[in-house]
Each structure stands twice: as structure tokens, then as C-alpha cells.
Amino acid sequence: MLILAIESSCDETAAAVSRNGREILADVVYSQAEMHALYGGVVPEIASRQHAEKVSLVAEQALRRAGVRPQQLDAVAATCAPGLIGALLVGANFAKACALALDVPFIPVHHIRGHVAACYVAFPRLEPPFTALVASGGHTVILDVGDYTRMTVLGASRDDAAGEAFDKIARVLSLPYPGGAAMDRLARQGDAQKYRLPHAQVQGAPFDFSFSGLKTAAVNLAHNASQKGESVDGPALAAGVCRAVAESIAPRVVQAALHCSRRAVVAAGGVAANSVLRRSLEQQCSAAGLALYLPPLHLCGDNGSMIAAQAYYEYLAGNTGTSAQNCYATMKASECVAKAQ
Ligand code: KG4
Ligand code: ZN
């Protein structure tokens, strides 16, 4: 089954062509990051316009690289939730129009389910059940994945996502947007013990997070230093933040897996590229006897392959959409986008 999948939920316009879900024939990502970097964060209106300008080019390029003609496609998929609503609508409407013109099914895909599916691409033999961490710019969530299209949210961030905290702290360190990867690199030369930073636990909710305290504490450290005419130790602050994020996330993911009697853990999303978090997950999963699946860095951030892979399983489960399919800015990964009203 050949699927063309479109991803446009935030600031990447992406398209991929897959055969039977996991075999990726082409993957094209156009990143708008440079454009948004001028403003220090994603500007929704600019994101939508950029998607509108690039979506058909990116899709054409993916088809050409895959050596697939549009008429050979069996379905067209797109991310329909969650994300920036204007951005989602561009990709979804493009995909719906393609499906209509080709007379093939349209498959709406949940972005967070897509992040999990990046691991199906990276690990051909991986199958549910497992526990999944999705940590990105917009979400930090722990899922119990019972099956490809059946999952329960065990916990999530109550406020900022881990990636959002990274990006805001990076800004006060004068690192370009998005700052997560730059913080990761800067942290390598820093003393992670120098600054005391709060963790992200939530009292009475063992699998939930709150990253706003960490973000505010780190931003205040930098501001207080500059008010005194001093400068904060950037590498030490970056190292401290990476450590606090890893120490907040890794034990909770392991606890969640043990709580659900799962034997495997999957991590995905842009923040899953963080080297300190990856090391913590490796150490803690190994100590708990859990198998860990960490996708390569290019599959951590937003891409079309992950949407193409999840689309295949949504299709098998009968979760196809109609031309009336809508998009949603927020939606839990436990909900089915095709059935949403
Ligand atoms: O999954 P993603 O590409 O987009 C969303 O769905 O949000 O995640 C982007 C986020 C950004 O906040 C970015 O700063 C962060 O992932 N990120 C990182 C790293 N690489 C990307 N955060 C920490 N360490 C990294 N190495
Ligand atoms: Zn994402």
C-alpha cells in the first residue's frame, strides 16, 4: 500500500511516501525555522503562509524521489491534530484535495501518535504494547500504547512542554530559535551542579510534569545576573537544565512502564534528541530491565515518515476521514482524529 503523508502542524512542511507503513521511499522536510528565528519563536500566520507556499512543492519532490506517480497512490494522509490550527488546515486540505482528485481514501493522523510511529520506521520489528514518551516543543506526554491505534495518556505536562522550556531558556542565553539542540551542545562544556534548578514533578500525580517552574527559575537566574552587571555561566545553566529535564522525565517513564507491566519503552519527539535525556533513559531502562527504543535524531523532530507510518495503521483500523474532516488545535492522543466532531 503506497501512502503520501503530509505534516504541517507547526514549522516544518514535510511529506513522505511509504510502502506498507514502515518502508519509507522518500522523506522531504522543509524547515521554516530560519524564518521564525527572526521573531524568537513560531509566528502562526507566517507558518500557515509558508505551508501554503511549500506544501505542493514538498509533496511533488517526495513523489519524484520515491519514483511514485500520483496515480499509483493508495491513500493520502495528513496530520489533523494537535497543532497550530491554520498550519494544520493547510496540510489537511491539500491532502484531502489530493485524495479527492485521485479517488483514494484520506487518512487523518494524530501528531503525537505520529511521533510514536517514528519508532516503527526506525525499528522494523517493534510492535506494541509498550510505554511511550513523546517530548516535543508542544507536548510532554507519557502514553501506554496497547496497540497501534489504542493508547492511554498516563501523564502529561500541566503547563509548558519540555521543548518550550528549552526554547525560552535558550533565548535568554542568546541562542537562536529553536534552542533545544544548541542548549544540548552548550551543556557539554558546563558544570551541571553549579546552579540549583527545580525539577518538574507534580505532587500527587506521578506521571504528570510542570516545566514552567524550571523555565522561570532559569530565566530569572540569567536576568538577575545581568541586573548585577554580571553574566550567567551559559554552559553551566544549559547543563543544569538538561540535567533537570532528564531527571524529571526518565524515572517517570520507567515508573510508568513498570506500573503498566510493559517491557519496552519508546521515546520520540524533538526533545528525545537530547543527549542527556537519552543517556538517562538508557541507564534507567537498563537498570529496570526494560528494552529502550530511541529513534535516530532525524526521526525525533517533525517529519512526514512518522505520519505515513501511523497512517498505515489508522487505515488498517478503519480510521479514514471524509472530505468534511476537520482539524483540531488540541486533542488527546487517546482520541481518534477521524471520529472527532
Ligand atoms: O517534535 P518537534 O520537532 O516539534 C513539535 O512537535 O513541537 O520538537 C521541537 C522541539 C523544540 O522545542 C526544540 O528546541 C527541541 O524539540 N529539541 C531539543 C533538541 N533538539 C530539538 N531539545 C533538547 N535537546 C535537543 N537536542
Ligand atoms: Zn512534533
Short mmCIF file of C-alpha atoms and ligand atoms in Angstrom, two decimals:
data_model
loop_
_atom_site.label_atom_id
_atom_site.label_comp_id
_atom_site.label_asym_id
_atom_site.label_seq_id
_atom_site.Cartn_x
_atom_site.Cartn_y
_atom_site.Cartn_z
CA MET A 1 0.00 0.00 0.00
CA LEU A 2 1.51 3.35 -1.07
CA ILE A 3 0.71 6.36 1.12
CA LEU A 4 1.64 10.02 0.61
CA ALA A 5 1.64 11.76 4.00
CA ILE A 6 1.76 15.47 4.80
CA GLU A 7 2.89 17.03 8.09
CA SER A 8 2.25 20.76 8.70
CA SER A 9 1.30 21.09 12.37
CA CYS A 10 3.99 23.61 13.32
CA ASP A 11 7.01 24.99 11.47
CA GLU A 12 8.03 22.07 9.26
CA THR A 13 6.35 21.44 5.92
CA ALA A 14 7.00 17.75 5.38
CA ALA A 15 5.94 14.98 3.02
CA ALA A 16 6.82 11.31 2.81
CA VAL A 17 5.87 8.32 0.72
CA SER A 18 5.70 4.94 2.43
CA ARG A 19 5.02 1.38 1.36
CA ASN A 20 3.04 -0.60 3.92
CA GLY A 21 3.73 1.95 6.64
CA ARG A 22 7.28 1.30 7.65
CA GLU A 23 9.16 1.26 4.37
CA ILE A 24 9.93 4.89 3.60
CA LEU A 25 10.51 5.56 -0.10
CA ALA A 26 11.07 9.31 0.28
CA ASP A 27 11.04 11.88 3.05
CA VAL A 28 11.24 15.63 2.39
CA VAL A 29 11.27 18.24 5.18
CA TYR A 30 11.23 21.96 4.55
CA SER A 31 12.04 23.71 7.83
CA GLN A 32 10.73 27.24 8.40
CA ALA A 33 12.93 27.64 11.50
CA GLU A 34 15.12 30.34 9.95
CA MET A 35 12.05 32.48 9.22
CA HIS A 36 10.66 32.18 12.76
CA ALA A 37 14.12 32.67 14.31
CA LEU A 38 13.84 36.37 13.37
CA TYR A 39 10.97 36.63 15.89
CA GLY A 40 12.39 34.26 18.55
CA GLY A 41 9.54 31.76 18.16
CA VAL A 42 6.92 30.41 15.76
CA VAL A 43 4.61 33.09 14.30
CA PRO A 44 1.40 31.17 13.43
CA GLU A 45 0.39 33.39 10.50
CA ILE A 46 3.84 33.11 8.90
CA ALA A 47 3.78 29.34 9.46
CA SER A 48 0.44 28.97 7.63
CA ARG A 49 1.60 31.09 4.69
CA GLN A 50 4.85 29.17 4.41
CA HIS A 51 2.98 25.85 4.45
CA ALA A 52 0.67 27.14 1.70
CA GLU A 53 3.69 28.16 -0.40
CA LYS A 54 5.65 24.97 0.10
CA VAL A 55 3.23 22.08 0.58
CA SER A 56 2.71 21.10 -3.05
CA LEU A 57 6.42 21.51 -3.85
CA VAL A 58 7.39 19.28 -0.95
CA ALA A 59 4.80 16.66 -1.91
CA GLU A 60 5.92 16.70 -5.56
CA GLN A 61 9.52 16.30 -4.50
CA ALA A 62 8.68 13.35 -2.23
CA LEU A 63 6.78 11.59 -5.05
CA ARG A 64 9.62 12.23 -7.51
CA ARG A 65 12.27 10.92 -5.10
CA ALA A 66 10.13 7.86 -4.35
CA GLY A 67 9.68 7.19 -8.07
CA VAL A 68 5.93 7.06 -7.50
CA ARG A 69 3.33 8.69 -9.77
CA PRO A 70 0.30 10.25 -8.03
CA GLN A 71 -1.97 7.70 -9.77
CA GLN A 72 -0.11 4.87 -8.02
CA LEU A 73 -1.02 6.15 -4.53
CA ASP A 74 -3.48 4.08 -2.48
CA ALA A 75 -4.18 6.80 0.10
CA VAL A 76 -3.21 10.33 1.14
CA ALA A 77 -2.72 11.22 4.81
CA ALA A 78 -2.16 14.40 6.82
CA THR A 79 -1.73 15.50 10.42
CA CYS A 80 -5.10 16.88 11.57
CA ALA A 81 -4.43 17.41 15.31
CA PRO A 82 -2.97 18.78 17.52
CA GLY A 83 -1.04 21.83 16.36
CA LEU A 84 -1.39 25.38 15.06
CA ILE A 85 -4.86 25.38 13.55
CA GLY A 86 -4.08 27.46 10.45
CA ALA A 87 -0.97 25.37 9.80
CA LEU A 88 -2.84 22.07 10.18
CA LEU A 89 -5.63 23.20 7.85
CA VAL A 90 -3.18 23.90 5.01
CA GLY A 91 -1.71 20.37 5.04
CA ALA A 92 -5.02 18.64 5.68
CA ASN A 93 -6.85 20.48 2.89
CA PHE A 94 -4.04 19.81 0.45
CA ALA A 95 -4.15 16.09 1.33
CA LYS A 96 -7.96 15.94 1.16
CA ALA A 97 -7.89 17.57 -2.29
CA CYS A 98 -5.26 15.06 -3.49
CA ALA A 99 -7.34 12.15 -2.15
CA LEU A 100 -10.46 13.51 -3.87
CA ALA A 101 -8.69 14.02 -7.19
CA LEU A 102 -7.14 10.53 -7.07
CA ASP A 103 -10.31 8.91 -5.69
CA VAL A 104 -8.41 7.26 -2.82
CA PRO A 105 -9.05 7.37 0.95
CA PHE A 106 -7.92 10.31 3.08
CA ILE A 107 -6.34 9.33 6.40
CA PRO A 108 -6.30 11.92 9.22
CA VAL A 109 -3.42 11.37 11.67
CA HIS A 110 -2.83 12.50 15.26
CA HIS A 111 0.57 14.23 15.51
CA ILE A 112 1.57 12.60 18.81
CA ARG A 113 0.64 9.13 17.53
CA GLY A 114 2.82 10.04 14.56
CA HIS A 115 5.81 10.77 16.82
CA VAL A 116 5.40 7.32 18.37
CA ALA A 117 5.24 5.79 14.88
CA ALA A 118 8.66 7.29 14.05
CA CYS A 119 9.94 4.32 16.09
CA TYR A 120 8.14 1.85 13.77
CA VAL A 121 10.19 3.34 10.93
CA ALA A 122 13.43 3.21 12.93
CA PHE A 123 12.85 -0.28 14.37
CA PRO A 124 11.20 -2.58 11.81
CA ARG A 125 10.36 -5.27 14.35
CA LEU A 126 8.96 -3.01 17.09
CA GLU A 127 5.36 -3.77 17.97
CA PRO A 128 3.04 -2.54 20.73
CA PRO A 129 2.44 -2.90 23.62
CA PHE A 130 4.97 -0.51 25.16
CA THR A 131 5.22 2.71 27.14
CA ALA A 132 5.94 5.82 25.08
CA LEU A 133 7.40 9.19 25.94
CA VAL A 134 6.66 11.97 23.47
CA ALA A 135 8.59 15.13 24.37
CA SER A 136 8.48 17.97 21.87
CA GLY A 137 8.06 21.72 21.58
CA GLY A 138 4.33 21.46 22.21
CA HIS A 139 3.91 18.29 24.29
CA THR A 140 5.43 16.21 27.05
CA VAL A 141 3.33 13.10 27.48
CA ILE A 142 3.67 9.53 28.72
CA LEU A 143 1.44 7.02 26.93
CA ASP A 144 0.55 3.41 27.45
CA VAL A 145 0.42 2.12 23.87
CA GLY A 146 -1.71 -1.03 23.95
CA ASP A 147 -1.98 -1.28 20.19
CA TYR A 148 -1.13 0.80 17.10
CA THR A 149 -4.32 2.82 17.41
CA ARG A 150 -5.26 2.24 21.06
CA MET A 151 -3.44 4.22 23.71
CA THR A 152 -3.99 5.76 27.13
CA VAL A 153 -2.49 9.01 28.39
CA LEU A 154 -0.78 8.21 31.70
CA GLY A 155 0.53 11.70 32.31
CA ALA A 156 1.39 14.97 30.62
CA SER A 157 2.75 18.41 31.27
CA ARG A 158 0.29 20.65 33.11
CA ASP A 159 1.88 23.79 31.63
CA ASP A 160 4.91 24.23 29.37
CA ALA A 161 6.26 21.35 27.32
CA ALA A 162 9.91 20.41 27.89
CA GLY A 163 10.84 21.76 24.44
CA GLU A 164 9.11 25.05 25.15
CA ALA A 165 11.19 25.42 28.35
CA PHE A 166 14.38 24.66 26.38
CA ASP A 167 13.47 27.24 23.72
CA LYS A 168 12.60 30.00 26.23
CA ILE A 169 15.76 29.43 28.30
CA ALA A 170 17.86 29.30 25.12
CA ARG A 171 16.51 32.73 24.24
CA VAL A 172 17.88 34.36 27.40
CA LEU A 173 21.22 32.72 26.60
CA SER A 174 21.06 34.42 23.16
CA LEU A 175 20.91 31.09 21.33
CA PRO A 176 18.97 31.07 18.06
CA TYR A 177 15.44 29.59 17.87
CA PRO A 178 14.73 26.69 18.28
CA GLY A 179 17.27 26.49 21.07
CA GLY A 180 16.98 22.89 22.31
CA ALA A 181 19.77 21.43 20.18
CA ALA A 182 22.04 24.44 20.87
CA MET A 183 21.43 24.06 24.64
CA ASP A 184 22.36 20.39 24.32
CA ARG A 185 25.68 21.31 22.65
CA LEU A 186 26.44 24.15 25.09
CA ALA A 187 25.72 21.84 28.05
CA ARG A 188 28.64 19.59 27.11
CA GLN A 189 31.15 22.13 28.46
CA GLY A 190 29.14 23.04 31.56
CA ASP A 191 29.05 22.03 35.22
CA ALA A 192 25.54 20.64 35.74
CA GLN A 193 25.88 21.02 39.54
CA LYS A 194 26.62 24.76 39.56
CA TYR A 195 23.01 26.01 39.66
CA ARG A 196 20.20 24.50 41.72
CA LEU A 197 17.18 24.19 39.44
CA PRO A 198 13.72 22.83 40.27
CA HIS A 199 12.53 19.53 38.88
CA ALA A 200 9.22 19.13 37.07
CA GLN A 201 7.30 16.77 39.33
CA VAL A 202 3.66 17.38 40.29
CA GLN A 203 2.58 16.40 43.82
CA GLY A 204 0.12 13.51 43.82
CA ALA A 205 0.35 12.93 40.04
CA PRO A 206 3.34 10.61 39.49
CA PHE A 207 3.30 10.77 35.68
CA ASP A 208 2.49 14.46 35.21
CA PHE A 209 5.01 17.28 34.70
CA SER A 210 5.26 21.01 35.22
CA PHE A 211 8.15 22.66 33.38
CA SER A 212 7.13 26.27 33.98
CA GLY A 213 8.97 26.41 37.36
CA LEU A 214 12.20 25.22 35.75
CA LYS A 215 11.79 27.70 32.90
CA THR A 216 11.14 30.64 35.25
CA ALA A 217 14.00 29.72 37.60
CA ALA A 218 16.50 29.51 34.73
CA VAL A 219 15.27 32.73 33.09
CA ASN A 220 15.42 34.56 36.47
CA LEU A 221 18.99 33.36 37.07
CA ALA A 222 20.05 34.91 33.76
CA HIS A 223 18.10 38.16 34.37
CA ASN A 224 19.37 38.58 37.95
CA ALA A 225 22.94 38.16 36.77
CA SER A 226 22.52 40.77 34.04
CA GLN A 227 20.91 43.24 36.50
CA LYS A 228 24.05 42.97 38.60
CA GLY A 229 26.16 43.63 35.53
CA GLU A 230 27.34 40.03 35.55
CA SER A 231 26.68 37.30 33.06
CA VAL A 232 25.28 33.90 33.84
CA ASP A 233 27.51 30.88 33.22
CA GLY A 234 25.76 29.74 30.00
CA PRO A 235 27.26 26.25 29.70
CA ALA A 236 26.54 25.54 33.41
CA LEU A 237 22.95 26.77 33.08
CA ALA A 238 22.42 24.70 29.92
CA ALA A 239 23.92 21.64 31.63
CA GLY A 240 21.76 22.20 34.72
CA VAL A 241 18.59 22.49 32.61
CA CYS A 242 19.40 19.35 30.59
CA ARG A 243 20.03 17.51 33.84
CA ALA A 244 16.80 18.76 35.48
CA VAL A 245 14.75 17.77 32.40
CA ALA A 246 16.35 14.32 32.21
CA GLU A 247 15.97 13.71 35.95
CA SER A 248 12.33 14.79 35.76
CA ILE A 249 11.42 12.64 32.78
CA ALA A 250 13.47 9.42 32.80
CA PRO A 251 12.40 7.99 36.21
CA ARG A 252 8.73 8.73 35.49
CA VAL A 253 8.81 6.94 32.16
CA VAL A 254 10.41 3.90 33.82
CA GLN A 255 7.84 4.00 36.64
CA ALA A 256 5.02 4.23 34.10
CA ALA A 257 6.32 1.18 32.21
CA LEU A 258 6.61 -0.84 35.44
CA HIS A 259 3.16 0.38 36.56
CA CYS A 260 1.63 -0.96 33.32
CA SER A 261 3.80 -4.13 33.34
CA ARG A 262 5.28 -3.20 29.97
CA ARG A 263 8.69 -4.49 28.96
CA ALA A 264 9.62 -1.86 26.39
CA VAL A 265 9.93 1.92 26.33
CA VAL A 266 9.86 4.13 23.25
CA ALA A 267 10.95 7.79 23.24
CA ALA A 268 10.12 10.27 20.50
CA GLY A 269 9.66 13.96 19.70
CA GLY A 270 12.25 16.71 19.25
CA VAL A 271 13.38 16.64 22.90
CA ALA A 272 14.10 12.89 22.62
CA ALA A 273 17.14 14.05 20.62
CA ASN A 274 18.62 15.48 23.84
CA SER A 275 21.83 13.62 24.66
CA VAL A 276 21.47 13.93 28.45
CA LEU A 277 17.89 12.62 28.35
CA ARG A 278 18.91 9.78 26.02
CA ARG A 279 21.73 8.75 28.39
CA SER A 280 19.40 8.86 31.43
CA LEU A 281 16.77 6.77 29.67
CA GLU A 282 19.41 4.25 28.59
CA GLN A 283 20.79 3.92 32.13
CA GLN A 284 17.44 3.77 33.88
CA CYS A 285 15.72 1.43 31.40
CA SER A 286 18.69 -0.91 31.50
CA ALA A 287 18.68 -0.91 35.35
CA ALA A 288 14.94 -1.73 35.32
CA GLY A 289 15.33 -4.49 32.69
CA LEU A 290 13.30 -2.58 30.08
CA ALA A 291 14.09 -2.57 26.36
CA LEU A 292 14.54 1.01 25.09
CA TYR A 293 13.87 2.23 21.54
CA LEU A 294 15.38 5.63 20.75
CA PRO A 295 14.90 6.77 17.15
CA PRO A 296 17.82 8.41 15.30
CA LEU A 297 17.86 12.21 15.60
CA HIS A 298 16.33 12.90 12.15
CA LEU A 299 13.22 10.93 13.17
CA CYS A 300 12.84 12.73 16.53
CA GLY A 301 11.76 16.09 15.10
CA ASP A 302 8.68 16.60 12.91
CA ASN A 303 8.77 14.68 9.62
CA GLY A 304 6.46 13.08 7.09
CA SER A 305 7.67 9.50 7.61
CA MET A 306 6.16 9.28 11.07
CA ILE A 307 2.77 10.42 9.73
CA ALA A 308 2.98 7.97 6.81
CA ALA A 309 3.78 5.10 9.21
CA GLN A 310 0.92 5.90 11.61
CA ALA A 311 -1.46 6.50 8.69
CA TYR A 312 -0.99 2.89 7.58
CA TYR A 313 -2.09 1.56 10.97
CA GLU A 314 -5.01 4.03 11.17
CA TYR A 315 -6.09 2.78 7.74
CA LEU A 316 -5.94 -0.86 8.85
CA ALA A 317 -8.09 0.08 11.88
CA GLY A 318 -10.68 1.68 9.57
CA ASN A 319 -9.91 5.22 10.72
CA THR A 320 -10.24 7.03 7.39
CA GLY A 321 -11.69 10.52 7.04
CA THR A 322 -14.11 12.18 4.67
CA SER A 323 -13.87 15.45 2.76
CA ALA A 324 -15.57 17.03 5.78
CA GLN A 325 -12.68 16.07 8.09
CA ASN A 326 -11.79 18.98 10.37
CA CYS A 327 -8.55 19.89 12.20
CA TYR A 328 -8.16 20.45 15.94
CA ALA A 329 -5.61 22.56 17.81
CA THR A 330 -5.78 20.29 20.85
CA MET A 331 -6.67 16.62 21.15
CA LYS A 332 -5.51 13.80 23.40
CA ALA A 333 -3.54 11.00 21.72
CA SER A 334 -6.11 8.55 23.12
CA GLU A 335 -8.78 10.07 20.85
CA CYS A 336 -9.29 9.08 17.21
CA VAL A 337 -9.00 12.09 14.88
CA ALA A 338 -11.20 10.50 12.22
CA LYS A 339 -14.04 10.14 14.74
CA ALA A 340 -13.73 13.64 16.26
CA GLN A 341 -16.61 16.07 15.86
O1 KG4 B 1 8.91 17.33 17.74
P1 KG4 B 1 9.35 18.68 17.35
O2 KG4 B 1 10.23 18.81 16.13
O3 KG4 B 1 8.15 19.66 17.11
C1 KG4 B 1 7.00 19.69 17.89
O4 KG4 B 1 6.09 18.83 17.67
O5 KG4 B 1 6.97 20.57 18.78
O6 KG4 B 1 10.11 19.31 18.62
C2 KG4 B 1 10.73 20.54 18.58
C3 KG4 B 1 11.35 20.83 19.95
C4 KG4 B 1 11.90 22.24 20.06
O7 KG4 B 1 11.44 22.80 21.28
C5 KG4 B 1 13.40 22.02 20.09
O8 KG4 B 1 14.12 23.02 20.80
C6 KG4 B 1 13.50 20.68 20.78
O9 KG4 B 1 12.43 19.94 20.21
N1 KG4 B 1 14.79 19.99 20.56
C7 KG4 B 1 15.64 19.69 21.57
C8 KG4 B 1 16.77 19.07 20.95
N2 KG4 B 1 16.55 19.03 19.61
C9 KG4 B 1 15.32 19.60 19.39
N3 KG4 B 1 15.55 19.88 22.88
C10 KG4 B 1 16.58 19.47 23.64
N4 KG4 B 1 17.70 18.88 23.15
C11 KG4 B 1 17.84 18.66 21.82
N5 KG4 B 1 18.94 18.06 21.35
ZN ZN B 2 6.10 17.22 16.78
#
